[in-house]
mmCIF file of C-alpha atoms in Angstrom:
data_model
loop_
_atom_site.group_PDB
_atom_site.id
_atom_site.type_symbol
_atom_site.label_atom_id
_atom_site.label_comp_id
_atom_site.label_asym_id
_atom_site.label_seq_id
_atom_site.Cartn_x
_atom_site.Cartn_y
_atom_site.Cartn_z
ATOM 1 C CA LYS A 28 43.814 -33.025 -98.776
ATOM 2 C CA ASN A 29 42.901 -35.580 -101.451
ATOM 3 C CA GLN A 30 39.701 -37.400 -100.553
ATOM 4 C CA VAL A 31 37.452 -39.997 -102.124
ATOM 5 C CA GLU A 32 33.936 -40.426 -100.731
ATOM 6 C CA GLN A 33 31.715 -43.349 -101.700
ATOM 7 C CA SER A 34 28.031 -43.958 -101.220
ATOM 8 C CA PRO A 35 26.128 -45.839 -100.143
ATOM 9 C CA GLN A 36 28.292 -47.513 -97.503
ATOM 10 C CA SER A 37 26.365 -50.736 -98.037
ATOM 11 C CA LEU A 38 23.667 -51.991 -100.365
ATOM 12 C CA ILE A 39 21.474 -55.075 -100.504
ATOM 13 C CA ILE A 40 19.699 -56.014 -103.725
ATOM 14 C CA LEU A 41 17.943 -59.000 -105.209
ATOM 15 C CA GLU A 42 19.585 -61.104 -107.890
ATOM 16 C CA GLY A 43 18.811 -59.805 -111.349
ATOM 17 C CA LYS A 44 18.300 -56.203 -110.268
ATOM 18 C CA ASN A 45 20.459 -53.247 -111.301
ATOM 19 C CA CYS A 46 22.288 -50.901 -108.958
ATOM 20 C CA THR A 47 24.450 -47.790 -109.056
ATOM 21 C CA LEU A 48 27.309 -46.917 -106.739
ATOM 22 C CA GLN A 49 28.597 -43.374 -106.323
ATOM 23 C CA CYS A 50 32.040 -41.841 -105.898
ATOM 24 C CA ASN A 51 32.929 -38.184 -105.256
ATOM 25 C CA TYR A 52 36.548 -37.077 -105.177
ATOM 26 C CA THR A 53 38.637 -34.001 -104.506
ATOM 27 C CA VAL A 54 41.934 -35.269 -105.966
ATOM 28 C CA SER A 55 43.525 -32.604 -108.118
ATOM 29 C CA PRO A 56 45.207 -32.541 -110.541
ATOM 30 C CA PHE A 57 43.578 -35.725 -111.640
ATOM 31 C CA SER A 58 45.133 -38.500 -113.715
ATOM 32 C CA ASN A 59 42.701 -41.388 -113.696
ATOM 33 C CA LEU A 60 39.950 -43.088 -111.762
ATOM 34 C CA ARG A 61 39.596 -46.811 -111.256
ATOM 35 C CA TRP A 62 36.882 -48.981 -109.831
ATOM 36 C CA TYR A 63 38.068 -52.115 -108.049
ATOM 37 C CA LYS A 64 36.125 -55.149 -106.866
ATOM 38 C CA GLN A 65 37.280 -56.783 -103.652
ATOM 39 C CA ASP A 66 35.876 -60.179 -102.752
ATOM 40 C CA THR A 67 35.968 -61.175 -99.100
ATOM 41 C CA GLY A 68 39.448 -62.318 -98.112
ATOM 42 C CA ARG A 69 40.972 -61.319 -101.434
ATOM 43 C CA GLY A 70 42.886 -58.361 -102.800
ATOM 44 C CA PRO A 71 41.133 -55.754 -104.966
ATOM 45 C CA VAL A 72 40.872 -56.417 -108.707
ATOM 46 C CA SER A 73 40.543 -53.618 -111.254
ATOM 47 C CA LEU A 74 37.217 -53.403 -113.126
ATOM 48 C CA THR A 75 37.547 -50.172 -115.115
ATOM 49 C CA ILE A 76 39.893 -47.243 -115.568
ATOM 50 C CA MET A 77 39.021 -43.800 -116.933
ATOM 51 C CA THR A 78 41.127 -40.739 -117.622
ATOM 52 C CA PHE A 79 39.732 -37.227 -117.234
ATOM 53 C CA SER A 80 38.777 -37.118 -120.933
ATOM 54 C CA GLU A 81 36.619 -40.251 -120.795
ATOM 55 C CA ASN A 82 32.952 -40.204 -119.823
ATOM 56 C CA THR A 83 32.115 -43.874 -119.734
ATOM 57 C CA LYS A 84 33.809 -47.263 -119.723
ATOM 58 C CA SER A 85 32.200 -50.691 -119.759
ATOM 59 C CA ASN A 86 33.415 -54.102 -118.678
ATOM 60 C CA GLY A 87 30.693 -56.663 -119.237
ATOM 61 C CA ARG A 88 27.821 -55.918 -116.876
ATOM 62 C CA TYR A 89 29.823 -53.132 -115.208
ATOM 63 C CA THR A 90 29.621 -49.588 -116.609
ATOM 64 C CA ALA A 91 31.509 -46.706 -115.049
ATOM 65 C CA THR A 92 30.810 -43.047 -115.771
ATOM 66 C CA LEU A 93 32.903 -39.995 -115.005
ATOM 67 C CA ASP A 94 32.082 -36.296 -114.794
ATOM 68 C CA ALA A 95 35.437 -34.550 -114.338
ATOM 69 C CA ASP A 96 33.743 -31.164 -113.948
ATOM 70 C CA THR A 97 31.724 -32.177 -110.911
ATOM 71 C CA LYS A 98 34.351 -34.725 -109.797
ATOM 72 C CA GLN A 99 31.835 -37.547 -109.645
ATOM 73 C CA SER A 100 31.892 -41.112 -110.874
ATOM 74 C CA SER A 101 29.391 -43.921 -110.752
ATOM 75 C CA LEU A 102 29.538 -47.666 -111.240
ATOM 76 C CA HIS A 103 26.403 -49.260 -112.646
ATOM 77 C CA ILE A 104 25.912 -53.006 -112.335
ATOM 78 C CA THR A 105 23.337 -54.553 -114.647
ATOM 79 C CA ALA A 106 21.425 -57.770 -114.009
ATOM 80 C CA SER A 107 23.241 -58.484 -110.757
ATOM 81 C CA GLN A 108 24.475 -61.967 -109.925
ATOM 82 C CA LEU A 109 25.258 -63.591 -106.588
ATOM 83 C CA SER A 110 28.956 -63.390 -107.477
ATOM 84 C CA ASP A 111 28.694 -59.606 -107.575
ATOM 85 C CA SER A 112 28.540 -59.626 -103.767
ATOM 86 C CA ALA A 113 31.747 -57.809 -102.827
ATOM 87 C CA SER A 114 33.177 -54.455 -101.838
ATOM 88 C CA TYR A 115 33.529 -51.933 -104.678
ATOM 89 C CA ILE A 116 36.302 -49.417 -104.243
ATOM 90 C CA CYS A 117 36.795 -46.141 -106.089
ATOM 91 C CA VAL A 118 40.453 -45.152 -106.503
ATOM 92 C CA VAL A 119 41.676 -41.818 -107.827
ATOM 93 C CA SER A 120 45.253 -41.161 -108.908
ATOM 94 C CA PRO A 121 46.833 -37.720 -109.096
ATOM 95 C CA THR A 122 48.879 -36.540 -112.027
ATOM 96 C CA SER A 123 52.157 -38.405 -111.949
ATOM 97 C CA GLY A 124 55.415 -36.635 -111.285
ATOM 98 C CA GLY A 125 58.014 -39.290 -110.624
ATOM 99 C CA SER A 126 55.759 -41.461 -108.530
ATOM 100 C CA TYR A 127 52.125 -41.461 -107.625
ATOM 101 C CA ILE A 128 50.117 -42.510 -104.621
ATOM 102 C CA PRO A 129 46.442 -43.207 -105.313
ATOM 103 C CA THR A 130 43.672 -42.292 -102.900
ATOM 104 C CA PHE A 131 41.214 -45.048 -102.046
ATOM 105 C CA GLY A 132 37.596 -44.673 -101.031
ATOM 106 C CA ARG A 133 36.236 -46.778 -98.168
ATOM 107 C CA GLY A 134 34.206 -48.859 -100.557
ATOM 108 C CA THR A 135 30.569 -49.837 -100.966
ATOM 109 C CA SER A 136 29.672 -53.256 -99.642
ATOM 110 C CA LEU A 137 27.215 -54.910 -102.037
ATOM 111 C CA ILE A 138 25.204 -57.977 -101.093
ATOM 112 C CA VAL A 139 23.165 -59.724 -103.757
ATOM 113 C CA HIS A 140 20.430 -62.005 -102.412
ATOM 114 C CA PRO A 141 18.833 -64.827 -104.411
ATOM 115 C CA GLY B 27 53.296 -67.845 -109.869
ATOM 116 C CA ALA B 28 51.420 -65.429 -112.098
ATOM 117 C CA GLY B 29 50.097 -63.129 -109.387
ATOM 118 C CA VAL B 30 51.235 -61.278 -106.285
ATOM 119 C CA SER B 31 51.661 -63.577 -103.319
ATOM 120 C CA GLN B 32 51.837 -62.728 -99.647
ATOM 121 C CA SER B 33 52.752 -64.728 -96.595
ATOM 122 C CA PRO B 34 51.613 -65.617 -94.108
ATOM 123 C CA SER B 35 47.913 -65.367 -94.943
ATOM 124 C CA ASN B 36 47.094 -65.024 -91.257
ATOM 125 C CA LYS B 37 49.272 -64.022 -88.325
ATOM 126 C CA VAL B 38 48.247 -63.935 -84.691
ATOM 127 C CA THR B 39 50.770 -62.447 -82.312
ATOM 128 C CA GLU B 40 50.991 -61.106 -78.809
ATOM 129 C CA LYS B 41 51.306 -57.434 -78.044
ATOM 130 C CA GLY B 42 54.946 -56.385 -77.971
ATOM 131 C CA LYS B 43 56.207 -59.045 -80.374
ATOM 132 C CA ASP B 44 57.810 -58.294 -83.742
ATOM 133 C CA VAL B 45 56.264 -59.576 -86.987
ATOM 134 C CA GLU B 46 57.485 -59.849 -90.570
ATOM 135 C CA LEU B 47 55.144 -59.859 -93.532
ATOM 136 C CA ARG B 48 56.347 -60.935 -96.945
ATOM 137 C CA CYS B 49 55.317 -59.929 -100.455
ATOM 138 C CA ASP B 50 56.354 -61.552 -103.729
ATOM 139 C CA PRO B 51 55.388 -59.217 -106.599
ATOM 140 C CA ILE B 52 54.702 -60.149 -110.192
ATOM 141 C CA SER B 53 57.951 -60.842 -112.009
ATOM 142 C CA GLY B 54 59.155 -57.771 -113.900
ATOM 143 C CA HIS B 55 57.093 -55.285 -111.891
ATOM 144 C CA THR B 56 59.419 -52.570 -110.685
ATOM 145 C CA ALA B 57 57.020 -50.769 -108.359
ATOM 146 C CA LEU B 58 55.693 -52.251 -105.124
ATOM 147 C CA TYR B 59 53.241 -50.790 -102.614
ATOM 148 C CA TRP B 60 52.217 -51.691 -99.083
ATOM 149 C CA TYR B 61 48.762 -50.769 -97.784
ATOM 150 C CA ARG B 62 46.867 -51.358 -94.572
ATOM 151 C CA GLN B 63 43.136 -52.044 -94.533
ATOM 152 C CA SER B 64 41.321 -51.793 -91.232
ATOM 153 C CA LEU B 65 37.744 -52.963 -90.804
ATOM 154 C CA GLY B 66 35.360 -50.533 -92.476
ATOM 155 C CA GLN B 67 38.177 -48.290 -93.645
ATOM 156 C CA GLY B 68 39.682 -47.585 -97.029
ATOM 157 C CA LEU B 69 43.128 -48.763 -97.985
ATOM 158 C CA GLU B 70 45.775 -46.719 -96.183
ATOM 159 C CA PHE B 71 49.034 -46.184 -98.064
ATOM 160 C CA LEU B 72 52.134 -47.184 -96.109
ATOM 161 C CA ILE B 73 55.175 -47.216 -98.385
ATOM 162 C CA TYR B 74 56.130 -47.374 -102.053
ATOM 163 C CA PHE B 75 59.208 -48.954 -103.655
ATOM 164 C CA GLN B 76 60.649 -48.232 -107.069
ATOM 165 C CA GLY B 77 63.198 -50.983 -107.522
ATOM 166 C CA ASN B 78 64.938 -51.373 -104.183
ATOM 167 C CA SER B 79 64.570 -47.780 -103.077
ATOM 168 C CA ALA B 80 61.615 -46.243 -101.266
ATOM 169 C CA PRO B 81 60.914 -42.758 -102.672
ATOM 170 C CA ASP B 82 57.818 -42.420 -100.527
ATOM 171 C CA LYS B 83 57.487 -43.844 -97.041
ATOM 172 C CA SER B 84 55.233 -41.096 -95.798
ATOM 173 C CA GLY B 85 52.454 -43.489 -94.853
ATOM 174 C CA LEU B 86 54.358 -45.474 -92.253
ATOM 175 C CA PRO B 87 52.429 -44.724 -89.044
ATOM 176 C CA SER B 88 55.380 -44.868 -86.653
ATOM 177 C CA ASP B 89 59.051 -45.798 -86.387
ATOM 178 C CA ARG B 90 57.932 -49.283 -85.355
ATOM 179 C CA PHE B 91 57.123 -49.890 -89.016
ATOM 180 C CA SER B 92 59.848 -50.505 -91.587
ATOM 181 C CA ALA B 93 60.110 -52.186 -94.964
ATOM 182 C CA GLU B 94 62.779 -53.286 -97.333
ATOM 183 C CA ARG B 95 62.987 -54.710 -100.799
ATOM 184 C CA THR B 96 65.859 -56.746 -102.131
ATOM 185 C CA GLY B 97 66.827 -57.675 -105.686
ATOM 186 C CA GLY B 98 64.009 -55.552 -107.008
ATOM 187 C CA SER B 99 61.618 -58.328 -106.079
ATOM 188 C CA VAL B 100 60.613 -59.610 -102.646
ATOM 189 C CA SER B 101 59.631 -57.093 -99.990
ATOM 190 C CA THR B 102 59.325 -57.472 -96.241
ATOM 191 C CA LEU B 103 57.238 -55.266 -93.970
ATOM 192 C CA THR B 104 58.384 -55.410 -90.356
ATOM 193 C CA ILE B 105 56.355 -54.226 -87.393
ATOM 194 C CA GLN B 106 58.265 -54.044 -84.120
ATOM 195 C CA ARG B 107 56.690 -54.148 -80.665
ATOM 196 C CA THR B 108 53.239 -54.726 -82.113
ATOM 197 C CA GLN B 109 50.233 -52.966 -80.615
ATOM 198 C CA GLN B 110 46.582 -53.934 -80.769
ATOM 199 C CA GLU B 111 45.864 -51.039 -83.124
ATOM 200 C CA ASP B 112 48.206 -52.661 -85.644
ATOM 201 C CA SER B 113 45.571 -55.362 -86.206
ATOM 202 C CA ALA B 114 44.471 -55.086 -89.845
ATOM 203 C CA VAL B 115 44.854 -56.663 -93.254
ATOM 204 C CA TYR B 116 48.154 -55.711 -94.861
ATOM 205 C CA LEU B 117 47.962 -55.669 -98.658
ATOM 206 C CA CYS B 118 50.798 -55.580 -101.122
ATOM 207 C CA ALA B 119 50.463 -54.474 -104.738
ATOM 208 C CA SER B 120 52.844 -54.336 -107.660
ATOM 209 C CA THR B 121 52.752 -52.505 -110.940
ATOM 210 C CA LEU B 122 54.893 -52.416 -114.030
ATOM 211 C CA ARG B 123 56.193 -48.932 -113.258
ATOM 212 C CA GLY B 124 55.257 -46.573 -110.495
ATOM 213 C CA THR B 125 55.711 -43.386 -112.477
ATOM 214 C CA SER B 126 52.386 -43.506 -114.264
ATOM 215 C CA GLY B 127 48.973 -43.723 -112.697
ATOM 216 C CA SER B 128 47.680 -45.559 -115.734
ATOM 217 C CA HIS B 129 49.407 -48.766 -114.754
ATOM 218 C CA GLU B 130 47.090 -51.101 -112.902
ATOM 219 C CA GLN B 131 48.113 -52.179 -109.432
ATOM 220 C CA PHE B 132 47.847 -55.923 -108.939
ATOM 221 C CA PHE B 133 47.104 -56.849 -105.365
ATOM 222 C CA GLY B 134 48.031 -59.855 -103.316
ATOM 223 C CA PRO B 135 45.485 -61.616 -101.088
ATOM 224 C CA GLY B 136 46.761 -59.822 -97.993
ATOM 225 C CA THR B 137 48.025 -60.861 -94.584
ATOM 226 C CA ARG B 138 45.492 -60.626 -91.772
ATOM 227 C CA LEU B 139 47.358 -59.564 -88.644
ATOM 228 C CA THR B 140 45.750 -59.950 -85.245
ATOM 229 C CA VAL B 141 47.536 -58.571 -82.190
ATOM 230 C CA LEU B 142 46.206 -59.960 -78.927
#
């Protein structure tokens, strides 16, 4: 069964600090991995996407890494801001074959305190 | 509008009543997905549309759940005889085509359903 596990479940940091969120997956064969940010009361918004051949992808202060051999990904947030407080969701898509259904992790809830 | 819209934003209903949730995808997006998000849980896939047909409805939890899509655009998710365990946020997403995982899914704000 395809699974995506994220850690930690929740995280509290001070504004300006860095943090790293983890994602382990068992989806195979693997097409791509996305990190989404979901603000409270809103739908998820894509931050980064990586295929199996990519090791890192940046989007401003967000940097995602991928190790397809160990099936692990991380999302690093640099110089956190209050607006970074949200749930961060790791989503893995299998190789397409007519249609695809991605597998979502449960998310890491990040709270940034001033 | 430019994004995916859903209505209503909140719905409170009594156990046993039927509810209809609506999703307006981004214009031109042929694929549409319904998900359910319960508190503390990941997004749970319900059903996927390619155009007006549903090649994958494997996520629908019971025969009380049904969905349709008309004109390749608007979709309606119907829950009959609602139960308390149906309480969740129902999210809709659309993408340009559903046959490639590289296409980003754009999500609506969700409908929060509360069954009393």
